[in-house]
Amino acid sequence: MTYATHVDDLTERLRATVRPEEGTIPLFVYSDPDVYRLEQERIFGRVWQFVAHESELREEGAFVVRQMGEQSVIVARGDDGEIRVFLNACRHRGMKLTCEDRGVTSMWRCPYHGFTFANYGNFMGTPFERAAYPPDGLDRERLRLIEARCDSYAGLVFATWDEEGPSLAEYLGDMRWYLDIFAGRAEMELVGEAQRWIIPSSWKLPSENFASDAYHTATAHAFLARLGLVRSVDFGRDGYHVDAGGGHGLGMGVHDDRPGSWFPAELEDEYRARLDPDQLALLHRIRNFHGNVFPNLSFLIPNFIPVEGRLVTGMMLRLWQPAGPNRLQAWSWHLVERDAPEWWKRLGRKMYTQTFSSSGMFDQDDTEQWEAQTEVSHAALSRHDEVMLDYTMGLEARPLTDFPGPGTVYGGKFNEAAARSFYRTWLNLILEERA
Amino acid sequence: MSTSVWVLPAEAVSPQARIAAEDFLIAEAALLDDRRFDEWLELFTDDVEYVAPVRSIRRRGYGDDVDWESRHFDDDKTSLSLRVRRLTETDVAWAEDPPSFTRRIVSNFRFRAGPADDELTVTTNLLLFRSRGTRGDSDVIAGERTDVLRLVDGQLKIAKRHVVLDQATLGTKNLGVFL
């Protein structure tokens, strides 16, 4: 069987079994190696992906090394002030131009043969160039670094390999209104280096979880209520569930038992200047806020809990980087308002680290589920029947008509509409053949 | 002037103190491996600072690879108590229930007096073996610990623990175990 026939069979199977509108998703898609290969080609090779935060690249020449799918990329602010994203590959033999996590430089010199590239992508030269490539050396333009399209929204820098596709603004669509609340309400900064760790899980499971799954908190994170840190399981129920379109989704916990804003008063003017009145009003009502920008950028304003006697939250930005059908690399950052008072920064970081991080008391428990789900999904390789999973929660629910924000918004967080939307977008992309 | 190796310099930590500190840290590791978390928590002072910074990959001479701004643990006595209560008082701490099997090797002891008069600084190597599940998987977490031990009412307590882990990307799926 040729590879093309094999892909045809696979896409046929996907078309027949991935039925988000009916609330069914087949088990095999979680970790099937052929599905994973298609995802690399048709999702991570095409869609906009988060690569950095602008606060990491304030200086000219500053760069960070990140991943788009399995491809290593350099995200750099060039000497001309512009942020660009390059494939981290020398044009001579494909060696990585840089093997560190970050730095500041005007150029990268390949450690193999010395081919040198400016921080804005131009090929600058190579040692003994005229002797090696007589008489005039190499063509500068032909050897420019391979560059992705790059744009940013609310301080979040994204890139895509697709030259023809939608703009970032179009891609984010209705999600922008919610990203404003999360990342655009103030000038934000990432705090320090990313925490990174390996989870033996499909990248889709945590992505889907953050987009859609508030329901699991009552069971998976029951310790929070057991230890009296939240009133009861309603921290995962009361609020809104949003299918923001394009596979993006989020949930917002709202319970009005303790009225008034929990955010620091010192930041109110900045919030007001950057948000519209509806966004600002919502910000002050939320008690938790979780979502996923398709495909794999999750974000969170966790439940406020007391640290040193003060109620704080500690915002999280999380990338679920695919590293194989059964394996992902988690990248986790703490995000905070740059002009926040010192106590908010200090306690917020503690709160973030203790709840949602490599050692986070929530994260820990989730990794158990995702690993086991991934392991179980291998069973699909040796079964002749199709194991179908239930994604029907909220299938009959009617969206709200009076919610001020965009997207399809449901009252109450117990819903799986955003997960269905995630798999609809996923399926459409994975079936899209291009010449 | 000849100095015998058997004569301790004035700033050296006494053999008695070294033995006491070494015994203390080895017993502490055993409490964790035996999952006697309530007793373990008693070994910390109320003002303990329990911190594990994040590492990154940097070129030599281009910045520190230890980032204290970003932390795997950023804990105090209250949060350590919460982590312990999660493990001991609830039956929903899924990351460690069923529990991992762990074995902590604490070695290469280095001692320094201070910083306060009643304190002793002990730097050690930590090798933490962790096995979970039925498939024979195991993780090794390695790092350097620097502990400040304080004498409180005749008992040694941990007043500060800093753990610098030896991976930029951790190879364990969570830090559901104490370092």
CSV table of N, CA and C in Angstrom, one decimal, chain A residues 99-104 190-200 219-224 226-229 305 307-308 329-330 332 346 349-355 357-365 367-369 371 375 378, chain B residues 48 54-59 62 64-65 67-76 78-87 89-98 130 132 134-135 137 167-177:
chain,number,residue,atom,x,y,z
A,99,CYS,N,21.8,26.6,20.0
A,99,CYS,CA,21.3,25.5,20.8
A,99,CYS,C,21.0,26.0,22.2
A,100,GLU,N,21.0,27.3,22.4
A,100,GLU,CA,20.6,27.7,23.8
A,100,GLU,C,19.2,28.2,23.8
A,101,ASP,N,18.7,28.5,25.0
A,101,ASP,CA,17.3,28.9,25.1
A,101,ASP,C,17.0,30.4,24.8
A,102,ARG,N,18.0,31.2,25.0
A,102,ARG,CA,17.8,32.6,24.7
A,102,ARG,C,19.2,33.3,24.7
A,103,GLY,N,19.2,34.5,24.2
A,103,GLY,CA,20.4,35.3,24.2
A,103,GLY,C,20.1,36.6,23.5
A,104,VAL,N,21.2,37.4,23.4
A,104,VAL,CA,21.1,38.6,22.7
A,104,VAL,C,22.3,38.6,21.7
A,190,LEU,N,6.2,38.2,31.1
A,190,LEU,CA,6.4,36.8,31.6
A,190,LEU,C,7.5,36.9,32.7
A,191,VAL,N,7.3,36.1,33.7
A,191,VAL,CA,8.2,36.1,34.8
A,191,VAL,C,9.3,35.0,34.6
A,192,GLY,N,10.4,35.4,34.2
A,192,GLY,CA,11.6,34.4,34.2
A,192,GLY,C,11.4,33.4,33.1
A,193,GLU,N,12.2,32.3,33.2
A,193,GLU,CA,12.3,31.3,32.2
A,193,GLU,C,11.0,30.4,32.3
A,194,ALA,N,10.7,29.7,31.2
A,194,ALA,CA,9.6,28.7,31.3
A,194,ALA,C,10.0,27.5,32.1
A,195,GLN,N,9.1,27.0,32.9
A,195,GLN,CA,9.2,25.7,33.4
A,195,GLN,C,8.9,24.7,32.3
A,196,ARG,N,9.7,23.7,32.2
A,196,ARG,CA,9.4,22.7,31.1
A,196,ARG,C,9.5,21.3,31.7
A,197,TRP,N,8.6,20.5,31.3
A,197,TRP,CA,8.7,19.1,31.7
A,197,TRP,C,7.9,18.2,30.7
A,198,ILE,N,8.2,16.9,30.8
A,198,ILE,CA,7.7,16.0,29.8
A,198,ILE,C,6.5,15.2,30.4
A,199,ILE,N,5.4,15.2,29.6
A,199,ILE,CA,4.3,14.4,30.1
A,199,ILE,C,4.0,13.3,29.0
A,200,PRO,N,3.9,12.1,29.4
A,200,PRO,CA,3.6,11.0,28.4
A,200,PRO,C,2.1,11.1,28.0
A,219,THR,N,-14.1,16.3,40.4
A,219,THR,CA,-13.5,15.0,40.8
A,219,THR,C,-12.0,15.0,40.8
A,220,ALA,N,-11.4,15.5,39.7
A,220,ALA,CA,-9.9,15.4,39.6
A,220,ALA,C,-9.3,16.4,40.7
A,221,HIS,N,-9.9,17.5,40.9
A,221,HIS,CA,-9.4,18.5,41.8
A,221,HIS,C,-10.2,18.7,43.1
A,222,ALA,N,-10.8,17.6,43.5
A,222,ALA,CA,-11.7,17.6,44.7
A,222,ALA,C,-11.0,18.1,45.9
A,223,PHE,N,-9.7,17.9,46.0
A,223,PHE,CA,-9.0,18.3,47.2
A,223,PHE,C,-9.2,19.7,47.6
A,224,LEU,N,-9.4,20.6,46.6
A,224,LEU,CA,-9.6,22.0,46.8
A,224,LEU,C,-10.8,22.2,47.7
A,226,ARG,N,-12.3,19.8,49.5
A,226,ARG,CA,-12.1,18.9,50.7
A,226,ARG,C,-11.3,19.7,51.8
A,227,LEU,N,-10.3,20.5,51.3
A,227,LEU,CA,-9.5,21.2,52.3
A,227,LEU,C,-10.0,22.6,52.6
A,228,GLY,N,-11.2,22.9,52.0
A,228,GLY,CA,-11.9,24.1,52.4
A,228,GLY,C,-11.4,25.4,51.7
A,229,LEU,N,-10.7,25.2,50.6
A,229,LEU,CA,-10.1,26.3,49.9
A,229,LEU,C,-11.1,27.0,49.0
A,305,ILE,N,-7.0,32.0,45.7
A,305,ILE,CA,-6.9,31.4,47.0
A,305,ILE,C,-6.0,32.3,47.9
A,307,VAL,N,-3.0,33.6,50.0
A,307,VAL,CA,-1.6,33.4,50.2
A,307,VAL,C,-1.1,34.5,51.2
A,308,GLU,N,-0.5,34.0,52.3
A,308,GLU,CA,-0.1,35.0,53.3
A,308,GLU,C,-1.3,35.9,53.7
A,329,GLN,N,5.8,18.1,25.5
A,329,GLN,CA,6.7,18.9,26.4
A,329,GLN,C,5.8,20.1,26.9
A,330,ALA,N,5.6,20.2,28.2
A,330,ALA,CA,4.8,21.3,28.7
A,330,ALA,C,5.8,22.5,28.9
A,332,SER,N,5.6,26.2,30.7
A,332,SER,CA,4.7,27.0,31.5
A,332,SER,C,5.3,28.3,32.0
A,346,ARG,N,4.6,39.1,44.1
A,346,ARG,CA,5.3,38.1,44.9
A,346,ARG,C,4.3,37.0,45.2
A,349,ARG,N,3.1,34.9,42.1
A,349,ARG,CA,4.0,33.8,41.7
A,349,ARG,C,3.9,32.6,42.5
A,350,LYS,N,3.8,32.9,43.8
A,350,LYS,CA,3.7,31.7,44.8
A,350,LYS,C,2.4,30.9,44.4
A,351,MET,N,1.4,31.6,44.2
A,351,MET,CA,0.1,31.0,44.0
A,351,MET,C,0.1,30.2,42.7
A,352,TYR,N,0.7,30.8,41.7
A,352,TYR,CA,0.9,30.1,40.4
A,352,TYR,C,1.7,28.8,40.6
A,353,THR,N,2.8,29.0,41.2
A,353,THR,CA,3.7,27.8,41.4
A,353,THR,C,3.1,26.7,42.2
A,354,GLN,N,2.3,27.1,43.2
A,354,GLN,CA,1.8,26.1,44.1
A,354,GLN,C,0.6,25.4,43.5
A,355,THR,N,-0.1,26.0,42.5
A,355,THR,CA,-1.3,25.4,42.0
A,355,THR,C,-1.2,24.9,40.6
A,357,SER,N,1.7,24.5,37.9
A,357,SER,CA,3.1,24.5,37.5
A,357,SER,C,3.6,23.0,37.5
A,358,SER,N,4.9,22.9,37.3
A,358,SER,CA,5.4,21.5,37.4
A,358,SER,C,5.1,20.8,38.8
A,359,SER,N,5.1,21.6,39.8
A,359,SER,CA,4.7,21.1,41.1
A,359,SER,C,3.3,21.4,41.6
A,360,GLY,N,2.6,22.0,40.6
A,360,GLY,CA,1.2,22.6,41.0
A,360,GLY,C,0.3,21.5,41.5
A,361,MET,N,-0.4,21.8,42.6
A,361,MET,CA,-1.3,20.8,43.2
A,361,MET,C,-2.4,20.4,42.2
A,362,PHE,N,-2.8,21.2,41.3
A,362,PHE,CA,-3.8,20.9,40.3
A,362,PHE,C,-3.1,20.1,39.2
A,363,ASP,N,-2.1,20.7,38.6
A,363,ASP,CA,-1.4,20.0,37.5
A,363,ASP,C,-1.1,18.6,37.7
A,364,GLN,N,-0.5,18.3,38.9
A,364,GLN,CA,-0.1,17.0,39.2
A,364,GLN,C,-1.2,15.9,38.8
A,365,ASP,N,-2.4,16.2,39.3
A,365,ASP,CA,-3.4,15.3,39.2
A,365,ASP,C,-3.9,15.1,37.7
A,367,THR,N,-2.0,15.3,35.1
A,367,THR,CA,-1.0,14.5,34.3
A,367,THR,C,-1.3,13.0,34.4
A,368,GLU,N,-1.9,12.6,35.6
A,368,GLU,CA,-2.3,11.2,35.7
A,368,GLU,C,-3.3,10.8,34.7
A,369,GLN,N,-4.3,11.7,34.6
A,369,GLN,CA,-5.4,11.3,33.6
A,369,GLN,C,-4.9,11.3,32.2
A,371,GLU,N,-2.0,10.9,30.9
A,371,GLU,CA,-1.1,9.8,30.6
A,371,GLU,C,-1.9,8.5,30.4
A,375,GLU,N,-2.4,6.1,27.2
A,375,GLU,CA,-2.0,4.7,27.2
A,375,GLU,C,-3.2,3.9,26.7
A,378,HIS,N,-4.0,3.5,22.9
A,378,HIS,CA,-3.2,2.6,22.1
A,378,HIS,C,-4.1,1.3,21.8
B,48,VAL,N,10.1,28.8,57.2
B,48,VAL,CA,10.9,28.1,56.2
B,48,VAL,C,10.7,28.7,54.8
B,54,VAL,N,14.3,27.5,38.3
B,54,VAL,CA,14.2,26.8,37.0
B,54,VAL,C,15.6,27.0,36.3
B,55,ARG,N,16.0,26.0,35.6
B,55,ARG,CA,17.2,26.0,34.8
B,55,ARG,C,16.9,26.3,33.4
B,56,SER,N,17.9,26.8,32.7
B,56,SER,CA,17.7,27.0,31.2
B,56,SER,C,19.1,26.7,30.6
B,57,ILE,N,19.0,26.5,29.3
B,57,ILE,CA,20.3,26.2,28.5
B,57,ILE,C,20.8,27.6,28.0
B,58,ARG,N,22.0,27.9,28.5
B,58,ARG,CA,22.7,29.1,28.1
B,58,ARG,C,24.1,28.9,27.6
B,59,ARG,N,24.6,29.7,26.7
B,59,ARG,CA,26.0,29.6,26.4
B,59,ARG,C,26.8,30.0,27.6
B,62,TYR,N,27.2,33.8,28.9
B,62,TYR,CA,26.1,34.6,28.4
B,62,TYR,C,24.9,34.6,29.3
B,64,ASP,N,23.3,33.4,33.5
B,64,ASP,CA,23.2,32.4,34.5
B,64,ASP,C,22.2,31.3,34.0
B,65,ASP,N,22.5,30.1,34.2
B,65,ASP,CA,21.5,29.1,33.8
B,65,ASP,C,20.5,28.7,34.9
B,67,ASP,N,17.6,30.3,37.1
B,67,ASP,CA,16.8,31.5,37.2
B,67,ASP,C,15.9,31.5,38.5
B,68,TRP,N,16.2,32.3,39.4
B,68,TRP,CA,15.5,32.4,40.7
B,68,TRP,C,14.2,33.1,40.6
B,69,GLU,N,14.0,33.7,39.4
B,69,GLU,CA,12.7,34.4,39.3
B,69,GLU,C,11.6,33.4,39.0
B,70,SER,N,11.9,32.3,38.3
B,70,SER,CA,11.0,31.3,37.9
B,70,SER,C,11.3,30.1,38.7
B,71,ARG,N,10.3,29.5,39.3
B,71,ARG,CA,10.5,28.4,40.3
B,71,ARG,C,9.6,27.2,40.1
B,72,HIS,N,10.2,26.0,40.4
B,72,HIS,CA,9.4,24.8,40.4
B,72,HIS,C,8.7,24.7,41.7
B,73,PHE,N,9.4,25.1,42.8
B,73,PHE,CA,8.7,25.2,44.1
B,73,PHE,C,8.9,26.7,44.6
B,74,ASP,N,7.9,27.2,45.2
B,74,ASP,CA,8.0,28.6,45.7
B,74,ASP,C,7.1,28.5,47.0
B,75,ASP,N,7.6,27.8,48.0
B,75,ASP,CA,6.8,27.4,49.1
B,75,ASP,C,7.2,27.9,50.4
B,76,ASP,N,6.3,27.9,51.4
B,76,ASP,CA,6.5,28.3,52.7
B,76,ASP,C,5.9,27.2,53.6
B,78,THR,N,3.1,27.3,55.2
B,78,THR,CA,1.7,27.1,55.0
B,78,THR,C,1.4,26.3,53.8
B,79,SER,N,2.1,26.5,52.7
B,79,SER,CA,1.9,25.8,51.5
B,79,SER,C,2.4,24.4,51.6
B,80,LEU,N,3.5,24.2,52.3
B,80,LEU,CA,4.0,22.8,52.5
B,80,LEU,C,2.9,22.0,53.3
B,81,SER,N,2.4,22.7,54.3
B,81,SER,CA,1.3,22.0,55.1
B,81,SER,C,0.1,21.6,54.2
B,82,LEU,N,-0.2,22.5,53.3
B,82,LEU,CA,-1.3,22.3,52.4
B,82,LEU,C,-1.0,21.1,51.5
B,83,ARG,N,0.2,21.0,51.0
B,83,ARG,CA,0.6,19.9,50.1
B,83,ARG,C,0.5,18.6,51.0
B,84,VAL,N,1.0,18.7,52.2
B,84,VAL,CA,0.9,17.5,53.1
B,84,VAL,C,-0.5,17.1,53.4
B,85,ARG,N,-1.3,18.1,53.7
B,85,ARG,CA,-2.7,17.7,54.0
B,85,ARG,C,-3.4,17.1,52.8
B,86,ARG,N,-3.1,17.6,51.6
B,86,ARG,CA,-3.6,17.0,50.4
B,86,ARG,C,-3.3,15.5,50.3
B,87,LEU,N,-2.1,15.2,50.7
B,87,LEU,CA,-1.7,13.8,50.6
B,87,LEU,C,-2.2,12.9,51.8
B,89,GLU,N,-4.8,13.9,54.2
B,89,GLU,CA,-6.2,14.1,54.7
B,89,GLU,C,-7.2,13.9,53.6
B,90,THR,N,-6.8,13.8,52.3
B,90,THR,CA,-7.8,13.5,51.3
B,90,THR,C,-7.5,12.2,50.6
B,91,ASP,N,-8.5,11.7,49.9
B,91,ASP,CA,-8.3,10.5,49.1
B,91,ASP,C,-8.4,10.8,47.7
B,92,VAL,N,-8.1,12.0,47.3
B,92,VAL,CA,-8.2,12.5,45.9
B,92,VAL,C,-6.9,13.1,45.4
B,93,ALA,N,-5.8,12.8,46.0
B,93,ALA,CA,-4.5,13.3,45.5
B,93,ALA,C,-4.0,12.4,44.5
B,94,TRP,N,-4.6,12.4,43.3
B,94,TRP,CA,-4.4,11.4,42.3
B,94,TRP,C,-2.9,11.2,41.9
B,95,ALA,N,-2.2,12.3,41.9
B,95,ALA,CA,-0.8,12.2,41.4
B,95,ALA,C,0.1,11.3,42.3
B,96,GLU,N,-0.4,11.1,43.5
B,96,GLU,CA,0.4,10.3,44.4
B,96,GLU,C,-0.5,9.3,45.1
B,97,ASP,N,-1.6,8.9,44.5
B,97,ASP,CA,-2.4,7.9,45.1
B,97,ASP,C,-3.0,7.0,43.9
B,98,PRO,N,-2.5,5.8,43.7
B,98,PRO,CA,-1.5,5.1,44.5
B,98,PRO,C,-0.2,5.9,44.5
B,130,ARG,N,12.2,7.7,41.3
B,130,ARG,CA,10.7,7.6,41.5
B,130,ARG,C,10.1,6.7,40.5
B,132,ARG,N,6.5,4.9,39.2
B,132,ARG,CA,5.0,4.9,39.3
B,132,ARG,C,4.4,3.9,38.3
B,134,THR,N,2.5,0.5,36.7
B,134,THR,CA,2.7,-1.0,36.6
B,134,THR,C,3.7,-1.3,35.5
B,135,ARG,N,4.1,-0.3,34.8
B,135,ARG,CA,4.9,-0.7,33.5
B,135,ARG,C,6.4,-0.6,33.7
B,137,ASP,N,8.2,1.9,34.6
B,137,ASP,CA,8.7,3.2,34.3
B,137,ASP,C,9.4,3.8,35.6
B,167,GLN,N,18.1,19.6,35.4
B,167,GLN,CA,17.4,19.4,34.0
B,167,GLN,C,16.8,20.8,33.7
B,168,ALA,N,16.9,21.2,32.4
B,168,ALA,CA,16.2,22.3,32.0
B,168,ALA,C,14.7,21.9,31.6
B,169,THR,N,14.5,20.7,31.1
B,169,THR,CA,13.2,20.1,31.0
B,169,THR,C,13.1,18.9,31.9
B,170,LEU,N,12.3,19.0,32.8
B,170,LEU,CA,12.2,17.8,33.8
B,170,LEU,C,11.7,16.6,33.1
B,171,GLY,N,12.3,15.5,33.4
B,171,GLY,CA,11.9,14.2,32.8
B,171,GLY,C,10.8,13.5,33.6
B,172,THR,N,10.3,14.1,34.6
B,172,THR,CA,9.2,13.5,35.4
B,172,THR,C,7.9,14.3,35.1
B,173,LYS,N,6.8,13.6,35.1
B,173,LYS,CA,5.6,14.2,34.6
B,173,LYS,C,5.0,15.3,35.6
B,174,ASN,N,5.4,15.2,36.8
B,174,ASN,CA,5.1,16.3,37.7
B,174,ASN,C,6.0,16.2,38.9
B,175,LEU,N,6.1,17.3,39.7
B,175,LEU,CA,6.8,17.3,40.9
B,175,LEU,C,5.8,17.1,42.1
B,176,GLY,N,5.2,15.9,42.0
B,176,GLY,CA,4.3,15.5,43.1
B,176,GLY,C,5.0,14.9,44.3
B,177,VAL,N,6.3,14.9,44.2
B,177,VAL,CA,7.1,14.4,45.3
B,177,VAL,C,8.0,15.5,45.8
